[in-house]
Amino acid sequence: HCVAARRPNSHHRRQDSSTRRTAPLLVADYCFVKGNKDEETQKVLVARLEPSNLLLCIGADEKSDNANVVSRLAKCIKASGYSHIVYRSDQEPALKTLFETAARNLGRSIDQLVPEASAVGESQSNGKAESTVRIVEDKLRTYKSALETHIQCRVPSNNPVMRWLLAHVSSVHNRIVCNADGQTPFQVIHGQRWRG
């Protein structure tokens, strides 16, 4: 019992270049945004589509397949142009249901939306989703701080403005932030830079 109980978790090693995936990977997780002085939290679905690094942030009322979240996720998948996508989550029932409902809503727009489960209770095995959550939380705090300074008023986490800020985070990231290859996610998907 002592040996079994004290063994370390399974290693989560990076894949080497010879075993890179060929199908696009969509990773997702929920995060909860809350300011220092807030009592309520804002639930946020955060997703990233690789290899383009397209980012999606959606404010959610609850962790379920509500119509707004499903339609925005389906719209993002459809706009990516990929016909076969592998999705990974931490086997959370709410996320699994969300992806299944989005796949049904896509109908013939996509050939396959294939699940790939990471280990239960092992957030490190879904590290790409965890790092995406960190990126979103950092950018959201930055934009919120800038907004509060500009309007000279505190914005609570449950304010409707937060949903707009979430959309703004993903919009700015997708159109302006460059990947390692020097292209933005928008440019990878659409083949040209965003002109706006």
PDB file of C-alpha atoms in Angstrom:
ATOM      1  CA  HIS A   1       0.000   0.000   0.000  1.00  0.00           C
ATOM      2  CA  CYS A   2       2.835   2.406   0.830  1.00  0.00           C
ATOM      3  CA  VAL A   3       4.454   1.900  -2.560  1.00  0.00           C
ATOM      4  CA  ALA A   4       1.166   2.115  -4.496  1.00  0.00           C
ATOM      5  CA  ALA A   5      -0.027   5.218  -2.679  1.00  0.00           C
ATOM      6  CA  ARG A   6       3.236   7.115  -3.097  1.00  0.00           C
ATOM      7  CA  ARG A   7       3.944   6.411  -6.748  1.00  0.00           C
ATOM      8  CA  PRO A   8       4.129   9.548  -8.901  1.00  0.00           C
ATOM      9  CA  ASN A   9       1.587  10.345 -11.577  1.00  0.00           C
ATOM     10  CA  SER A  10       2.223   9.101 -15.099  1.00  0.00           C
ATOM     11  CA  HIS A  11       4.622  11.251 -17.081  1.00  0.00           C
ATOM     12  CA  HIS A  12       3.188  13.685 -19.621  1.00  0.00           C
ATOM     13  CA  ARG A  13       6.002  13.837 -22.138  1.00  0.00           C
ATOM     14  CA  ARG A  14       5.990  15.968 -25.268  1.00  0.00           C
ATOM     15  CA  GLN A  15       5.647  14.205 -28.580  1.00  0.00           C
ATOM     16  CA  ASP A  16       8.710  14.218 -30.780  1.00  0.00           C
ATOM     17  CA  SER A  17       8.509  15.571 -34.320  1.00  0.00           C
ATOM     18  CA  SER A  18       8.197  12.090 -35.871  1.00  0.00           C
ATOM     19  CA  THR A  19       4.868  11.450 -34.095  1.00  0.00           C
ATOM     20  CA  ARG A  20       3.173  14.808 -34.745  1.00  0.00           C
ATOM     21  CA  ARG A  21      -0.555  14.660 -35.275  1.00  0.00           C
ATOM     22  CA  THR A  22      -1.958  15.177 -38.733  1.00  0.00           C
ATOM     23  CA  ALA A  23      -5.533  16.122 -37.764  1.00  0.00           C
ATOM     24  CA  PRO A  24      -6.273  19.516 -36.169  1.00  0.00           C
ATOM     25  CA  LEU A  25      -6.677  19.383 -32.376  1.00  0.00           C
ATOM     26  CA  LEU A  26      -9.308  21.356 -30.481  1.00  0.00           C
ATOM     27  CA  VAL A  27      -8.611  21.613 -26.739  1.00  0.00           C
ATOM     28  CA  ALA A  28     -11.055  23.120 -24.283  1.00  0.00           C
ATOM     29  CA  ASP A  29     -11.614  23.717 -20.603  1.00  0.00           C
ATOM     30  CA  TYR A  30     -13.684  25.910 -18.315  1.00  0.00           C
ATOM     31  CA  CYS A  31     -12.198  28.622 -16.158  1.00  0.00           C
ATOM     32  CA  PHE A  32     -13.770  30.848 -13.536  1.00  0.00           C
ATOM     33  CA  VAL A  33     -12.937  34.546 -13.540  1.00  0.00           C
ATOM     34  CA  LYS A  34     -13.288  36.532 -10.335  1.00  0.00           C
ATOM     35  CA  GLY A  35     -11.860  39.858  -9.222  1.00  0.00           C
ATOM     36  CA  ASN A  36     -10.443  40.510  -5.744  1.00  0.00           C
ATOM     37  CA  LYS A  37     -13.589  42.320  -4.600  1.00  0.00           C
ATOM     38  CA  ASP A  38     -16.140  40.160  -6.437  1.00  0.00           C
ATOM     39  CA  GLU A  39     -18.365  37.596  -4.778  1.00  0.00           C
ATOM     40  CA  GLU A  40     -19.590  35.922  -7.966  1.00  0.00           C
ATOM     41  CA  THR A  41     -17.490  34.315 -10.663  1.00  0.00           C
ATOM     42  CA  GLN A  42     -17.855  34.421 -14.432  1.00  0.00           C
ATOM     43  CA  LYS A  43     -17.737  30.960 -16.030  1.00  0.00           C
ATOM     44  CA  VAL A  44     -15.786  30.920 -19.269  1.00  0.00           C
ATOM     45  CA  LEU A  45     -15.363  28.229 -21.908  1.00  0.00           C
ATOM     46  CA  VAL A  46     -11.864  28.531 -23.345  1.00  0.00           C
ATOM     47  CA  ALA A  47     -10.922  26.613 -26.486  1.00  0.00           C
ATOM     48  CA  ARG A  48      -7.945  26.625 -28.840  1.00  0.00           C
ATOM     49  CA  LEU A  49      -7.700  25.011 -32.264  1.00  0.00           C
ATOM     50  CA  GLU A  50      -4.260  23.806 -33.298  1.00  0.00           C
ATOM     51  CA  PRO A  51      -2.209  24.106 -35.459  1.00  0.00           C
ATOM     52  CA  SER A  52      -3.618  27.583 -36.191  1.00  0.00           C
ATOM     53  CA  ASN A  53      -3.839  28.510 -32.458  1.00  0.00           C
ATOM     54  CA  LEU A  54      -7.296  29.991 -33.068  1.00  0.00           C
ATOM     55  CA  LEU A  55      -8.688  31.065 -29.682  1.00  0.00           C
ATOM     56  CA  LEU A  56     -12.310  31.025 -28.519  1.00  0.00           C
ATOM     57  CA  CYS A  57     -13.587  32.495 -25.225  1.00  0.00           C
ATOM     58  CA  ILE A  58     -17.278  32.313 -24.365  1.00  0.00           C
ATOM     59  CA  GLY A  59     -18.926  33.516 -21.158  1.00  0.00           C
ATOM     60  CA  ALA A  60     -21.332  30.859 -19.911  1.00  0.00           C
ATOM     61  CA  ASP A  61     -24.114  30.969 -17.330  1.00  0.00           C
ATOM     62  CA  GLU A  62     -23.561  27.365 -16.372  1.00  0.00           C
ATOM     63  CA  LYS A  63     -21.374  24.431 -17.356  1.00  0.00           C
ATOM     64  CA  SER A  64     -23.794  22.877 -19.802  1.00  0.00           C
ATOM     65  CA  ASP A  65     -24.700  22.881 -23.447  1.00  0.00           C
ATOM     66  CA  ASN A  66     -26.685  26.136 -23.486  1.00  0.00           C
ATOM     67  CA  ALA A  67     -27.690  27.346 -26.957  1.00  0.00           C
ATOM     68  CA  ASN A  68     -25.364  30.380 -27.107  1.00  0.00           C
ATOM     69  CA  VAL A  69     -22.232  28.449 -26.179  1.00  0.00           C
ATOM     70  CA  VAL A  70     -23.079  25.569 -28.532  1.00  0.00           C
ATOM     71  CA  SER A  71     -23.785  27.854 -31.485  1.00  0.00           C
ATOM     72  CA  ARG A  72     -20.590  29.908 -30.963  1.00  0.00           C
ATOM     73  CA  LEU A  73     -18.480  26.736 -30.671  1.00  0.00           C
ATOM     74  CA  ALA A  74     -20.108  25.233 -33.783  1.00  0.00           C
ATOM     75  CA  LYS A  75     -19.628  28.504 -35.694  1.00  0.00           C
ATOM     76  CA  CYS A  76     -15.922  28.586 -34.753  1.00  0.00           C
ATOM     77  CA  ILE A  77     -15.416  24.969 -35.857  1.00  0.00           C
ATOM     78  CA  LYS A  78     -17.252  25.575 -39.132  1.00  0.00           C
ATOM     79  CA  ALA A  79     -15.311  28.800 -39.841  1.00  0.00           C
ATOM     80  CA  SER A  80     -12.006  26.966 -39.367  1.00  0.00           C
ATOM     81  CA  GLY A  81     -12.597  25.131 -42.639  1.00  0.00           C
ATOM     82  CA  TYR A  82     -11.373  21.806 -41.278  1.00  0.00           C
ATOM     83  CA  SER A  83     -13.502  18.771 -42.105  1.00  0.00           C
ATOM     84  CA  HIS A  84     -11.917  16.432 -39.550  1.00  0.00           C
ATOM     85  CA  ILE A  85     -11.084  17.635 -36.020  1.00  0.00           C
ATOM     86  CA  VAL A  86      -9.925  15.762 -32.930  1.00  0.00           C
ATOM     87  CA  TYR A  87     -11.087  17.343 -29.669  1.00  0.00           C
ATOM     88  CA  ARG A  88      -9.579  16.817 -26.242  1.00  0.00           C
ATOM     89  CA  SER A  89     -11.013  17.603 -22.845  1.00  0.00           C
ATOM     90  CA  ASP A  90     -10.469  16.389 -19.298  1.00  0.00           C
ATOM     91  CA  GLN A  91     -13.471  14.004 -19.572  1.00  0.00           C
ATOM     92  CA  GLU A  92     -15.691  16.476 -17.759  1.00  0.00           C
ATOM     93  CA  PRO A  93     -19.312  15.466 -18.555  1.00  0.00           C
ATOM     94  CA  ALA A  94     -20.364  19.069 -19.310  1.00  0.00           C
ATOM     95  CA  LEU A  95     -17.599  19.479 -21.914  1.00  0.00           C
ATOM     96  CA  LYS A  96     -18.283  16.104 -23.476  1.00  0.00           C
ATOM     97  CA  THR A  97     -21.985  16.976 -23.838  1.00  0.00           C
ATOM     98  CA  LEU A  98     -21.089  20.390 -25.241  1.00  0.00           C
ATOM     99  CA  PHE A  99     -18.879  18.917 -27.976  1.00  0.00           C
ATOM    100  CA  GLU A 100     -21.443  16.231 -28.852  1.00  0.00           C
ATOM    101  CA  THR A 101     -24.207  18.848 -29.162  1.00  0.00           C
ATOM    102  CA  ALA A 102     -21.971  21.120 -31.274  1.00  0.00           C
ATOM    103  CA  ALA A 103     -21.151  18.160 -33.558  1.00  0.00           C
ATOM    104  CA  ARG A 104     -24.877  17.456 -34.027  1.00  0.00           C
ATOM    105  CA  ASN A 105     -25.497  21.144 -34.821  1.00  0.00           C
ATOM    106  CA  LEU A 106     -22.734  21.105 -37.442  1.00  0.00           C
ATOM    107  CA  GLY A 107     -24.448  18.269 -39.296  1.00  0.00           C
ATOM    108  CA  ARG A 108     -22.805  17.837 -42.696  1.00  0.00           C
ATOM    109  CA  SER A 109     -20.518  20.854 -42.281  1.00  0.00           C
ATOM    110  CA  ILE A 110     -17.849  18.575 -40.818  1.00  0.00           C
ATOM    111  CA  ASP A 111     -17.004  14.954 -41.573  1.00  0.00           C
ATOM    112  CA  GLN A 112     -15.752  13.971 -38.133  1.00  0.00           C
ATOM    113  CA  LEU A 113     -15.391  15.469 -34.685  1.00  0.00           C
ATOM    114  CA  VAL A 114     -13.458  12.765 -32.840  1.00  0.00           C
ATOM    115  CA  PRO A 115     -12.994  12.683 -29.046  1.00  0.00           C
ATOM    116  CA  GLU A 116      -9.581  12.104 -27.483  1.00  0.00           C
ATOM    117  CA  ALA A 117      -9.746  11.723 -23.709  1.00  0.00           C
ATOM    118  CA  SER A 118      -6.999  12.802 -21.379  1.00  0.00           C
ATOM    119  CA  ALA A 119      -6.502  11.095 -18.020  1.00  0.00           C
ATOM    120  CA  VAL A 120      -9.269  11.711 -15.487  1.00  0.00           C
ATOM    121  CA  GLY A 121      -8.212  14.120 -12.736  1.00  0.00           C
ATOM    122  CA  GLU A 122      -4.892  14.836 -14.444  1.00  0.00           C
ATOM    123  CA  SER A 123      -4.997  18.462 -15.536  1.00  0.00           C
ATOM    124  CA  GLN A 124      -1.371  18.218 -16.717  1.00  0.00           C
ATOM    125  CA  SER A 125      -2.379  15.728 -19.419  1.00  0.00           C
ATOM    126  CA  ASN A 126      -4.585  18.451 -20.896  1.00  0.00           C
ATOM    127  CA  GLY A 127      -1.763  20.981 -20.620  1.00  0.00           C
ATOM    128  CA  LYS A 128      -2.590  22.758 -23.888  1.00  0.00           C
ATOM    129  CA  ALA A 129      -6.030  23.660 -22.529  1.00  0.00           C
ATOM    130  CA  GLU A 130      -4.517  24.733 -19.209  1.00  0.00           C
ATOM    131  CA  SER A 131      -1.992  27.012 -20.934  1.00  0.00           C
ATOM    132  CA  THR A 132      -4.797  28.479 -23.058  1.00  0.00           C
ATOM    133  CA  VAL A 133      -6.772  29.250 -19.884  1.00  0.00           C
ATOM    134  CA  ARG A 134      -3.699  31.064 -18.504  1.00  0.00           C
ATOM    135  CA  ILE A 135      -3.360  33.116 -21.704  1.00  0.00           C
ATOM    136  CA  VAL A 136      -7.041  34.114 -21.590  1.00  0.00           C
ATOM    137  CA  GLU A 137      -6.987  34.976 -17.884  1.00  0.00           C
ATOM    138  CA  ASP A 138      -3.849  37.123 -18.304  1.00  0.00           C
ATOM    139  CA  LYS A 139      -5.217  39.032 -21.296  1.00  0.00           C
ATOM    140  CA  LEU A 140      -8.628  39.438 -19.682  1.00  0.00           C
ATOM    141  CA  ARG A 141      -7.077  40.928 -16.523  1.00  0.00           C
ATOM    142  CA  THR A 142      -5.026  43.311 -18.675  1.00  0.00           C
ATOM    143  CA  TYR A 143      -7.976  44.515 -20.766  1.00  0.00           C
ATOM    144  CA  LYS A 144     -10.210  44.783 -17.700  1.00  0.00           C
ATOM    145  CA  SER A 145      -7.605  46.866 -15.869  1.00  0.00           C
ATOM    146  CA  ALA A 146      -7.215  49.168 -18.875  1.00  0.00           C
ATOM    147  CA  LEU A 147     -10.993  49.559 -19.183  1.00  0.00           C
ATOM    148  CA  GLU A 148     -11.434  50.299 -15.460  1.00  0.00           C
ATOM    149  CA  THR A 149      -8.666  52.902 -15.610  1.00  0.00           C
ATOM    150  CA  HIS A 150     -10.202  54.515 -18.687  1.00  0.00           C
ATOM    151  CA  ILE A 151     -13.759  54.727 -17.311  1.00  0.00           C
ATOM    152  CA  GLN A 152     -12.571  55.266 -13.709  1.00  0.00           C
ATOM    153  CA  CYS A 153     -14.987  52.663 -12.399  1.00  0.00           C
ATOM    154  CA  ARG A 154     -14.669  49.060 -11.219  1.00  0.00           C
ATOM    155  CA  VAL A 155     -16.233  46.389 -13.457  1.00  0.00           C
ATOM    156  CA  PRO A 156     -17.553  43.365 -11.497  1.00  0.00           C
ATOM    157  CA  SER A 157     -16.955  39.877 -12.913  1.00  0.00           C
ATOM    158  CA  ASN A 158     -20.663  39.256 -13.480  1.00  0.00           C
ATOM    159  CA  ASN A 159     -21.171  42.504 -15.459  1.00  0.00           C
ATOM    160  CA  PRO A 160     -22.329  42.022 -19.094  1.00  0.00           C
ATOM    161  CA  VAL A 161     -19.254  44.000 -20.214  1.00  0.00           C
ATOM    162  CA  MET A 162     -17.151  40.985 -19.214  1.00  0.00           C
ATOM    163  CA  ARG A 163     -18.759  38.911 -22.001  1.00  0.00           C
ATOM    164  CA  TRP A 164     -17.759  41.587 -24.498  1.00  0.00           C
ATOM    165  CA  LEU A 165     -14.225  41.639 -23.053  1.00  0.00           C
ATOM    166  CA  LEU A 166     -13.998  37.851 -23.507  1.00  0.00           C
ATOM    167  CA  ALA A 167     -14.970  38.178 -27.165  1.00  0.00           C
ATOM    168  CA  HIS A 168     -12.442  40.992 -27.488  1.00  0.00           C
ATOM    169  CA  VAL A 169      -9.668  38.825 -26.011  1.00  0.00           C
ATOM    170  CA  SER A 170     -10.184  36.105 -28.615  1.00  0.00           C
ATOM    171  CA  SER A 171     -10.718  38.618 -31.434  1.00  0.00           C
ATOM    172  CA  VAL A 172      -7.458  40.472 -30.742  1.00  0.00           C
ATOM    173  CA  HIS A 173      -5.531  37.226 -30.275  1.00  0.00           C
ATOM    174  CA  ASN A 174      -6.837  35.676 -33.506  1.00  0.00           C
ATOM    175  CA  ARG A 175      -6.263  38.739 -35.667  1.00  0.00           C
ATOM    176  CA  ILE A 176      -3.069  40.276 -34.302  1.00  0.00           C
ATOM    177  CA  VAL A 177      -0.950  37.871 -32.204  1.00  0.00           C
ATOM    178  CA  CYS A 178       1.585  35.977 -34.326  1.00  0.00           C
ATOM    179  CA  ASN A 179       2.372  32.279 -33.946  1.00  0.00           C
ATOM    180  CA  ALA A 180       5.944  30.945 -34.030  1.00  0.00           C
ATOM    181  CA  ASP A 181       5.794  30.850 -37.850  1.00  0.00           C
ATOM    182  CA  GLY A 182       5.005  34.596 -38.000  1.00  0.00           C
ATOM    183  CA  GLN A 183       1.379  34.135 -39.049  1.00  0.00           C
ATOM    184  CA  THR A 184      -1.704  35.060 -37.038  1.00  0.00           C
ATOM    185  CA  PRO A 185      -4.393  32.413 -36.429  1.00  0.00           C
ATOM    186  CA  PHE A 186      -6.670  34.372 -38.790  1.00  0.00           C
ATOM    187  CA  GLN A 187      -3.995  34.226 -41.490  1.00  0.00           C
ATOM    188  CA  VAL A 188      -3.478  30.471 -41.054  1.00  0.00           C
ATOM    189  CA  ILE A 189      -7.229  29.808 -41.435  1.00  0.00           C
ATOM    190  CA  HIS A 190      -8.061  32.341 -44.173  1.00  0.00           C
ATOM    191  CA  GLY A 191      -4.771  32.528 -46.061  1.00  0.00           C
ATOM    192  CA  GLN A 192      -4.418  36.296 -45.693  1.00  0.00           C
ATOM    193  CA  ARG A 193      -3.852  38.868 -42.962  1.00  0.00           C
ATOM    194  CA  TRP A 194      -6.846  40.527 -41.332  1.00  0.00           C
ATOM    195  CA  ARG A 195      -7.550  43.935 -42.810  1.00  0.00           C
ATOM    196  CA  GLY A 196      -9.559  45.953 -40.350  1.00  0.00           C
TER     197      GLY A 196
END
